[in-house]
mmCIF file of C-alpha atoms in Angstrom:
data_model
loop_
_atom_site.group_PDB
_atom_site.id
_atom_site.type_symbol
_atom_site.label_atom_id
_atom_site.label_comp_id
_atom_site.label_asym_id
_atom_site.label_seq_id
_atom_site.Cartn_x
_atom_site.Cartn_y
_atom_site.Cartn_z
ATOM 1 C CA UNK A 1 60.919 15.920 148.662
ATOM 2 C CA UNK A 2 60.043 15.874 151.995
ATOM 3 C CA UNK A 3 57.776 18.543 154.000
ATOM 4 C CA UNK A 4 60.027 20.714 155.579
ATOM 5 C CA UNK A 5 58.019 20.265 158.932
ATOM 6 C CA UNK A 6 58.706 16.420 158.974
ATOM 7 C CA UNK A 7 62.439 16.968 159.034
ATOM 8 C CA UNK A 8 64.123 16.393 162.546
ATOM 9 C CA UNK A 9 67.477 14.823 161.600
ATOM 10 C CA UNK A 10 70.493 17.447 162.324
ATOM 11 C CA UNK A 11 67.956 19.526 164.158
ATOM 12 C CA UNK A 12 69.121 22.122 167.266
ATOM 13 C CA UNK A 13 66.818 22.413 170.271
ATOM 14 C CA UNK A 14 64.168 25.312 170.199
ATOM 15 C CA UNK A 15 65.361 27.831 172.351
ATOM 16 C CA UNK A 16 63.737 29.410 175.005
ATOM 17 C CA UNK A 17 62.738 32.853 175.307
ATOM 18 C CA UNK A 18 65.248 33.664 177.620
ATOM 19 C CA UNK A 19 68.231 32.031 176.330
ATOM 20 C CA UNK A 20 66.959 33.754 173.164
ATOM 21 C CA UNK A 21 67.304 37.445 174.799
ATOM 22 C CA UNK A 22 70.752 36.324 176.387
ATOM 23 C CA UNK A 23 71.857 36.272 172.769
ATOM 24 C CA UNK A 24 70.664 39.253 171.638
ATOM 25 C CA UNK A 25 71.966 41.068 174.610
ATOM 26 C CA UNK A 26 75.459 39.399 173.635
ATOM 27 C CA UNK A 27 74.925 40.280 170.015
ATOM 28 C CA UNK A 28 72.943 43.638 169.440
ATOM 29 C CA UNK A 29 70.939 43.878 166.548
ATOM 30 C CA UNK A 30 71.896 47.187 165.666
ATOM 31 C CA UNK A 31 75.428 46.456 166.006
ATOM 32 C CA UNK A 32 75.038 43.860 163.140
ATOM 33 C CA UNK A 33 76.572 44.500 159.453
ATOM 34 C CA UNK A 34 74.722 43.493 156.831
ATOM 35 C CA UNK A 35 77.007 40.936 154.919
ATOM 36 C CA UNK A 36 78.698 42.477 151.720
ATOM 37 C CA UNK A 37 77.555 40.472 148.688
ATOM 38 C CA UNK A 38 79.855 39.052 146.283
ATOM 39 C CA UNK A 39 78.642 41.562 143.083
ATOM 40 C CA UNK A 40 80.129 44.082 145.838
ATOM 41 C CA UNK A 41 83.129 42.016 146.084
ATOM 42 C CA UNK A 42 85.214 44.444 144.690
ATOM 43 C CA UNK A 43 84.161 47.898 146.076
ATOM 44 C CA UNK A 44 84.228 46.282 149.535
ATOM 45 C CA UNK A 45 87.008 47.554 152.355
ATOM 46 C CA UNK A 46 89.952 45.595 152.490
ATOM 47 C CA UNK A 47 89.914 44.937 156.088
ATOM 48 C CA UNK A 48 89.841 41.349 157.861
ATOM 49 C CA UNK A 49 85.847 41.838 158.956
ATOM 50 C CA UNK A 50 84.909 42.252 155.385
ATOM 51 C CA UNK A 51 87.238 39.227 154.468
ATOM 52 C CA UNK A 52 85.335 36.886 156.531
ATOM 53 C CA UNK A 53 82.045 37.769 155.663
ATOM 54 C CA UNK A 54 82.379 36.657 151.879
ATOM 55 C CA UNK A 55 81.033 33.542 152.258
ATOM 56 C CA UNK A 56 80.421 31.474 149.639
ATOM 57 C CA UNK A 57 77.350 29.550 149.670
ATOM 58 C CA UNK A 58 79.026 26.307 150.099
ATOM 59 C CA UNK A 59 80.593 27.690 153.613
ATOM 60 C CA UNK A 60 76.856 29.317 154.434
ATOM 61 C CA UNK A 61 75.486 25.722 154.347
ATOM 62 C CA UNK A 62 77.953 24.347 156.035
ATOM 63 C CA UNK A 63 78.048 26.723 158.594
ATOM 64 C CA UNK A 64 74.322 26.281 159.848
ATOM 65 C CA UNK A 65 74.811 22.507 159.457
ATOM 66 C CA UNK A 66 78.210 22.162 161.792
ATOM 67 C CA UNK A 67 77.164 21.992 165.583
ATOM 68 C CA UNK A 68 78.911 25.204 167.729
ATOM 69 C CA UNK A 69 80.574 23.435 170.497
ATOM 70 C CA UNK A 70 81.342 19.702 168.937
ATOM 71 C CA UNK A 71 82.646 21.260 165.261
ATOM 72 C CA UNK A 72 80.997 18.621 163.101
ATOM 73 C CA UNK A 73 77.452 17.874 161.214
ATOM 74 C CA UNK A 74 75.409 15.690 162.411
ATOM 75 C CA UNK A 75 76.084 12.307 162.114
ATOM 76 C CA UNK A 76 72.127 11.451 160.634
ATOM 77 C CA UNK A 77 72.752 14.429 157.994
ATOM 78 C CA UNK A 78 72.618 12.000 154.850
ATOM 79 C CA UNK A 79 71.623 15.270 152.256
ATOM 80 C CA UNK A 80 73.785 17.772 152.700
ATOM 81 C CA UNK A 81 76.891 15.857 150.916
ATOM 82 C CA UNK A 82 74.699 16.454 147.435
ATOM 83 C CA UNK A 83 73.638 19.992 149.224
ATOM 84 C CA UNK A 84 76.822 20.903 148.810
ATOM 85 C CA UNK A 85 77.233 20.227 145.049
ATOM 86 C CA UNK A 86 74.002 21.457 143.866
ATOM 87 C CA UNK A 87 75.806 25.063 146.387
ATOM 88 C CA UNK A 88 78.759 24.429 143.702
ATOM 89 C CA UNK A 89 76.747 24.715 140.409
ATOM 90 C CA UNK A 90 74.319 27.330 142.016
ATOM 91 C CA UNK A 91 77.496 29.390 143.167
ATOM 92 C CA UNK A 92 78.828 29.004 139.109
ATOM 93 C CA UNK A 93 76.347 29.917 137.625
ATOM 94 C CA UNK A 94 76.454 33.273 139.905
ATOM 95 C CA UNK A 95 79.598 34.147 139.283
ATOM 96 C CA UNK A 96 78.937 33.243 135.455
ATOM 97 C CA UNK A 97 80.511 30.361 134.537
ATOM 98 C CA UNK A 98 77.862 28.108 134.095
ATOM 99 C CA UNK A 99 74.670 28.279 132.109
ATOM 100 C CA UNK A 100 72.080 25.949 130.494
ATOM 101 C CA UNK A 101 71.951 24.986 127.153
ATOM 102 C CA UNK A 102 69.774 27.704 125.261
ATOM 103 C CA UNK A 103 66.348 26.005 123.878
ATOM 104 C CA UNK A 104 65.865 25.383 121.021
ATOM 105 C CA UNK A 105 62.362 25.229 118.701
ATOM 106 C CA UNK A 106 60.890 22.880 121.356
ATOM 107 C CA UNK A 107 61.674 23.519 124.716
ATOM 108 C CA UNK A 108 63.132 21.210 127.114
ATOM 109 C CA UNK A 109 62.352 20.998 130.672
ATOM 110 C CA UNK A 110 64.948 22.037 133.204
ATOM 111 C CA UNK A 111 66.510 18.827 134.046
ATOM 112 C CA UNK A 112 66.599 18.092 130.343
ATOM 113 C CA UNK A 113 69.296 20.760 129.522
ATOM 114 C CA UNK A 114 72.419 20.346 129.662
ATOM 115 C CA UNK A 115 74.892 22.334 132.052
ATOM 116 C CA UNK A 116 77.133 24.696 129.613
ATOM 117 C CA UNK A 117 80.695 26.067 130.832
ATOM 118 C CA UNK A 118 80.269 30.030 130.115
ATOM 119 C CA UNK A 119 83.539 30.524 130.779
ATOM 120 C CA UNK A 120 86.582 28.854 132.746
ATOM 121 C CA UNK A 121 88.465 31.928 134.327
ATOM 122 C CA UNK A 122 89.886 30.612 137.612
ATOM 123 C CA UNK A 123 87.396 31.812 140.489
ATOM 124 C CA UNK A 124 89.629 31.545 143.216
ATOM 125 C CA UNK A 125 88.131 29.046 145.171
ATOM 126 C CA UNK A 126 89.863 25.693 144.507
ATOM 127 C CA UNK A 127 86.605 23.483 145.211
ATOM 128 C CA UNK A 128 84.517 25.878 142.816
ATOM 129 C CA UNK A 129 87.451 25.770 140.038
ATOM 130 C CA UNK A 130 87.609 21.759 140.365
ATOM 131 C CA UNK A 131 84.315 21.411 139.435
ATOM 132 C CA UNK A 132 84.612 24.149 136.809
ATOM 133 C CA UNK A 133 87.221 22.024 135.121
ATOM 134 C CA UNK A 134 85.212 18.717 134.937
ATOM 135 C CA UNK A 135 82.175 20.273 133.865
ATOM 136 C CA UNK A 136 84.071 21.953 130.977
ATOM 137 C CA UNK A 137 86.478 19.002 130.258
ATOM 138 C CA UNK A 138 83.150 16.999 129.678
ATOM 139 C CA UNK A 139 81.707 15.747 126.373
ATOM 140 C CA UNK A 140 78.917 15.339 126.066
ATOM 141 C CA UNK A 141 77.252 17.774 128.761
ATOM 142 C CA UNK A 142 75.686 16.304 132.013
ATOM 143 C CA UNK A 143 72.670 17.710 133.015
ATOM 144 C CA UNK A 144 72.066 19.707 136.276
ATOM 145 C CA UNK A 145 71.370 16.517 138.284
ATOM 146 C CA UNK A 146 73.797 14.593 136.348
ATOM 147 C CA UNK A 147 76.752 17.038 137.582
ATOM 148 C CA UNK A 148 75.087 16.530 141.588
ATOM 149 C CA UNK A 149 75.315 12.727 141.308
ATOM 150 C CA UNK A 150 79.105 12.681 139.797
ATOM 151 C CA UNK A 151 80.424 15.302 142.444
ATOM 152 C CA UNK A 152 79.067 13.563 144.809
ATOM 153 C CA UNK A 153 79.913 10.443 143.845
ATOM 154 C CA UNK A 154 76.687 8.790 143.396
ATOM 155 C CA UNK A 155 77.226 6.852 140.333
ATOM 156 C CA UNK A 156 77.230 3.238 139.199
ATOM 157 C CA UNK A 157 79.453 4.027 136.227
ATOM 158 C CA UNK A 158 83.567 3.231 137.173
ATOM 159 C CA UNK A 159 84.682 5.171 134.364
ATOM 160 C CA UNK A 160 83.275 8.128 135.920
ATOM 161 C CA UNK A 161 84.153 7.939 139.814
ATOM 162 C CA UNK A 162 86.958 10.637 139.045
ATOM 163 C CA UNK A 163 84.307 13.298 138.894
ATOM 164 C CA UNK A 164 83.693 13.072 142.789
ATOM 165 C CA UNK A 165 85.217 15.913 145.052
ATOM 166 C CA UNK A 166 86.474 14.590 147.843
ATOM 167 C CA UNK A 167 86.554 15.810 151.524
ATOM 168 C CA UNK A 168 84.339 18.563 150.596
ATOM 169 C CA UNK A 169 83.239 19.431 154.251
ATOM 170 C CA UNK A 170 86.442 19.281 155.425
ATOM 171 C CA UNK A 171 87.769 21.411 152.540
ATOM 172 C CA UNK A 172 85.078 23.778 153.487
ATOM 173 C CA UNK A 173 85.939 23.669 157.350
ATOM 174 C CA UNK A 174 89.717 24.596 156.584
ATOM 175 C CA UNK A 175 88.517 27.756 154.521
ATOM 176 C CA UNK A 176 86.284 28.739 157.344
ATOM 177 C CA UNK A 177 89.005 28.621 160.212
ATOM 178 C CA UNK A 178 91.292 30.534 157.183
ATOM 179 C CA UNK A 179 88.644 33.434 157.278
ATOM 180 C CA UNK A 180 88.588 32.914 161.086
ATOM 181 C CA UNK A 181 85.065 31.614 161.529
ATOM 182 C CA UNK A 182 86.062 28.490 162.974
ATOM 183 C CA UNK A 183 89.235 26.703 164.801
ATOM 184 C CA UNK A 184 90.586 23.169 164.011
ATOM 185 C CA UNK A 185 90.734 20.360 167.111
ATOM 186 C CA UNK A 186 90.893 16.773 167.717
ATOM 187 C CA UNK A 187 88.395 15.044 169.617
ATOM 188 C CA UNK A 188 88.257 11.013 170.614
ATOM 189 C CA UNK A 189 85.875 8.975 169.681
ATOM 190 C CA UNK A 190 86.756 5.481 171.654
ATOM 191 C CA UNK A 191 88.154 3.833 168.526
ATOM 192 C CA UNK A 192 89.503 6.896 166.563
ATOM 193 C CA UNK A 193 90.626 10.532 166.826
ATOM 194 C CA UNK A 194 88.246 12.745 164.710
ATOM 195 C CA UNK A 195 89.714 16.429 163.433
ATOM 196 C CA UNK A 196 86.897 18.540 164.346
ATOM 197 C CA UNK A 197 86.041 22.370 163.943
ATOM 198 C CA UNK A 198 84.308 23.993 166.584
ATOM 199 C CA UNK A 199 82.938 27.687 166.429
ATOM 200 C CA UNK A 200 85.212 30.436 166.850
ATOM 201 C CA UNK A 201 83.767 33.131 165.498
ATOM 202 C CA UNK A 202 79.535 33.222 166.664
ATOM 203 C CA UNK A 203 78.766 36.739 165.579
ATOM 204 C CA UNK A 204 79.412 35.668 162.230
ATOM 205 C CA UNK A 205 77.171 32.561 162.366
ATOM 206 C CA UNK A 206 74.487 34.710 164.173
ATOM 207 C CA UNK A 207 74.661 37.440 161.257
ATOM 208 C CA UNK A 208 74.164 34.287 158.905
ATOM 209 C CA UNK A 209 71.543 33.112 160.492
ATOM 210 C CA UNK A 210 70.090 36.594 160.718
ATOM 211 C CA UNK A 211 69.695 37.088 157.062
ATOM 212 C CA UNK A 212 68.067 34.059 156.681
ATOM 213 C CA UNK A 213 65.640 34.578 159.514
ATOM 214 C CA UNK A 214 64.958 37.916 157.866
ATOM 215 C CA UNK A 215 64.848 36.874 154.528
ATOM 216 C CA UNK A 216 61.297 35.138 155.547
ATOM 217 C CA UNK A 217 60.378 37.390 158.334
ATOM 218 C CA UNK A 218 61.091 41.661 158.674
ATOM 219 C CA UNK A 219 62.080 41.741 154.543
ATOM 220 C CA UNK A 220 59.740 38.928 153.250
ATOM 221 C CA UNK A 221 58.723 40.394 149.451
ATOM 222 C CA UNK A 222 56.396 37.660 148.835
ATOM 223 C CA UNK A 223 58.082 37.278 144.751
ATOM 224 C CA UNK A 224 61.299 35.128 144.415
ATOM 225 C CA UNK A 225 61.994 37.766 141.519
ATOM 226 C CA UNK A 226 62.743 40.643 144.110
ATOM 227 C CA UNK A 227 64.584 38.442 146.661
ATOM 228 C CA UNK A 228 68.553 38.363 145.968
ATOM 229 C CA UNK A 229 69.522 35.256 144.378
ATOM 230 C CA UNK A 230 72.067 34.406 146.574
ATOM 231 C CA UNK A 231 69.848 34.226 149.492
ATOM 232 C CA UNK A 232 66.992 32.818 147.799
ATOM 233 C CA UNK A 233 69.552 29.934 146.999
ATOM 234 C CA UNK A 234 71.162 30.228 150.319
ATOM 235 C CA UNK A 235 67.338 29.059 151.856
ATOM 236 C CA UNK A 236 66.363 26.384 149.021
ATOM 237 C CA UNK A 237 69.785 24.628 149.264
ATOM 238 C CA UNK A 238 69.483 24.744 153.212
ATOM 239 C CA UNK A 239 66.557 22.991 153.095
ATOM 240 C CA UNK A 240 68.083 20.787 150.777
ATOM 241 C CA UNK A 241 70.673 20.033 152.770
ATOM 242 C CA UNK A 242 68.620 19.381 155.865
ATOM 243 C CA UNK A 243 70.058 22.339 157.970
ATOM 244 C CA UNK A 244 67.421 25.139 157.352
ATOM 245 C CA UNK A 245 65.343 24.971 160.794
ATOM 246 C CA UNK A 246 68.796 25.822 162.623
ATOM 247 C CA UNK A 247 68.306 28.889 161.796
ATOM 248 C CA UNK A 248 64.627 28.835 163.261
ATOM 249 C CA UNK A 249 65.450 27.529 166.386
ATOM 250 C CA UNK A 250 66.420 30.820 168.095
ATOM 251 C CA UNK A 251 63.251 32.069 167.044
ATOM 252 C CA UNK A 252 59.858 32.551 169.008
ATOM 253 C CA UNK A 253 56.785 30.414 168.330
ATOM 254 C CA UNK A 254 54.563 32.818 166.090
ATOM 255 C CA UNK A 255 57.935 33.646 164.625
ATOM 256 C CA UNK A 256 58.801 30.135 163.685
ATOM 257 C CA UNK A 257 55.476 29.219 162.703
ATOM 258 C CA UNK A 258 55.470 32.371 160.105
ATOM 259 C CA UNK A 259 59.027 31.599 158.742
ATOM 260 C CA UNK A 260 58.175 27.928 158.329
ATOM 261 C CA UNK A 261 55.192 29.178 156.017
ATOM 262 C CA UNK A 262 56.566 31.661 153.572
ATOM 263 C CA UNK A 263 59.614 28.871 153.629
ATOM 264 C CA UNK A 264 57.188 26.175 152.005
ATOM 265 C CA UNK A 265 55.278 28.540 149.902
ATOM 266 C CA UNK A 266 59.143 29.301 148.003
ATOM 267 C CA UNK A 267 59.244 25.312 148.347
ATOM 268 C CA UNK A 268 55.791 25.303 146.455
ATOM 269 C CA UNK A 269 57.148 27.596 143.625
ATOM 270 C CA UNK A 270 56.962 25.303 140.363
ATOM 271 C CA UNK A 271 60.498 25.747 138.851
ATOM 272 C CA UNK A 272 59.712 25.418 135.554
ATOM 273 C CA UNK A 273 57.387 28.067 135.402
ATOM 274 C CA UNK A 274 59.641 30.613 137.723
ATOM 275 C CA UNK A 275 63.161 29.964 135.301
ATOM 276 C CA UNK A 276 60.519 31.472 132.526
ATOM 277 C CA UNK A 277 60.245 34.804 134.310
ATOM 278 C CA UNK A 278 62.204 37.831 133.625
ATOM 279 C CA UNK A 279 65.674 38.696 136.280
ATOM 280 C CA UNK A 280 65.566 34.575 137.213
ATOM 281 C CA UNK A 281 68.729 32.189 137.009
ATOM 282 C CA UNK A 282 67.657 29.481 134.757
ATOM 283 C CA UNK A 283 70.116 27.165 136.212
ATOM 284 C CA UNK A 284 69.105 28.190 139.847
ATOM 285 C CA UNK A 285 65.966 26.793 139.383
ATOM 286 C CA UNK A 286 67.646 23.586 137.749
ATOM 287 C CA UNK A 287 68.757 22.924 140.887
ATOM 288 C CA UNK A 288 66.041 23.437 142.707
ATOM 289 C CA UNK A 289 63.807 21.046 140.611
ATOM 290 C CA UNK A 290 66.310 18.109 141.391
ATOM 291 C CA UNK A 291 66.026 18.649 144.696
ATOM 292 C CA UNK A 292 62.235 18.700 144.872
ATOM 293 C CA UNK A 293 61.105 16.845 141.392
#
């Protein structure tokens, strides 16, 4: 995998200081909700702010990827299609669907084991149940980079281009402007018209990006245990999908430079040794090995 510091494609402009205190005068910190997390899903306020909030962590990625004004990624973004799909099986096996194979006398490595449907009740998200169904329709079990490959398409093997999910970004776009985070337009592009989705919604995308700013800065805990495992995927698969340092461009250069070194000491993190630990999602760290092995 690539050092996080090398990667430019997709990249936002460092702000500068100033534009940087423009925002915050726009947006007041204190004035900022924490986003409810999905274990709270159900004790959370049924009112529209809470409703757009729930991200999943398919829409989080997607989010810092798309570009604010134009409504699309960018057009040299080549890894966040399989981003995406590793968000799917990470977002799963959260919810508890999915789960590796339990080891057996000899222990396998984490890309060894297969990918196990824990159970198929209907999520409500109709990308998340797709994939749900193909992974438990399957026989025999892919592993966790198997499953990334066939959602995405990557394969060689015919008889298994039906696993691929198509139009996943734009799938994700339509259930952002749904929640009101974004707004759908057309755009020209000389030989074709484009359906794009710009930002509607930036105190959302600045509360996003907020939580992953402090994730590594004002609440860094230094032990992947204590972080919440929706954030500490939310970060790995951002990186992944070669969107993380938009949410580091707002920030100031000691600031950066501090966020872009607890993020490579996570990236450091062997994965095998971490899914041994107690309060760890084995198949989170699955993921994360395929995307650095």
């Amino acid at each position: 995998m690539t050092s996080l510091t090398k990667r430019s494609s997709g990249l936002v402009q460092r702000r500068t200081e100033a534009s940087r205190n423009a925002v915050d005068k726009e947006h007041p910190t204190g004035q900022e909700d924490q986003e409810p997390r999905w274990e709270d899903e159900q004790d959370a306020e049924d009112t529209g702010d809470s409703k757009e909030t729930r991200l999943t962590l398919m829409e989080e990625v997607l989010l810092l990827g798309l570009k604010d004004r134009e409504g699309y990624t960018s057009f040299w973004n080549d890894c966040i299609s399989s981003g995406l799909r590793g968000c799917m099986l990470i977002e799963l096996a959260l919810r508890g669907r999915l789960q590796l194979e339990m080891c057996g006398m000899r222990r396998k490595s984490l890309l060894a084991r297969k990918v196990i449907c824990k159970s198929d009740a209907p999520t409500g998200d109709v990308l998340l149940d797709e994939a749900l169904k193909h992974i438990k329709d399957t026989q025999p079990p892919e592993t966790v980079q198997g499953w990334i490959e066939l959602l995405s398409g990557e394969t060689w093997n015919p008889l298994k281009l039906h696993y691929q999910l198509r139009n996943v970004r734009e799938r994700l776009a339509k259930n952002l402007v749904e929640k009101g985070v974004l707004t759908t337009e057309k755009q020209n592009f000389l030989l074709f018209d484009m359906t794009t989705h710009p930002l509607t919604n930036n105190i959302i995308k600045q509360r996003l990006i907020k939580k992953v700013q402090e994730a590594v800065l004002d609440k860094w805990v230094n032990d992947p245990r204590r972080m919440d495992k929706r954030l500490l995927a939310l970060i790995f698969l951002a990186h992944s999908s070669d969107v993380l340092e938009n949410a580091f461009a707002p920030l100031l250069d000691e600031q950066y430079d501090l966020a872009m070194k607890r993020v490579r000491q996570l990236l450091e993190l062997e994965p095998e040794g971490e899914s041994m630990k107690a309060n760890t999602n084995e198949l989170l760290w699955a993921v994360v090995a395929a995307f650095t092995k």
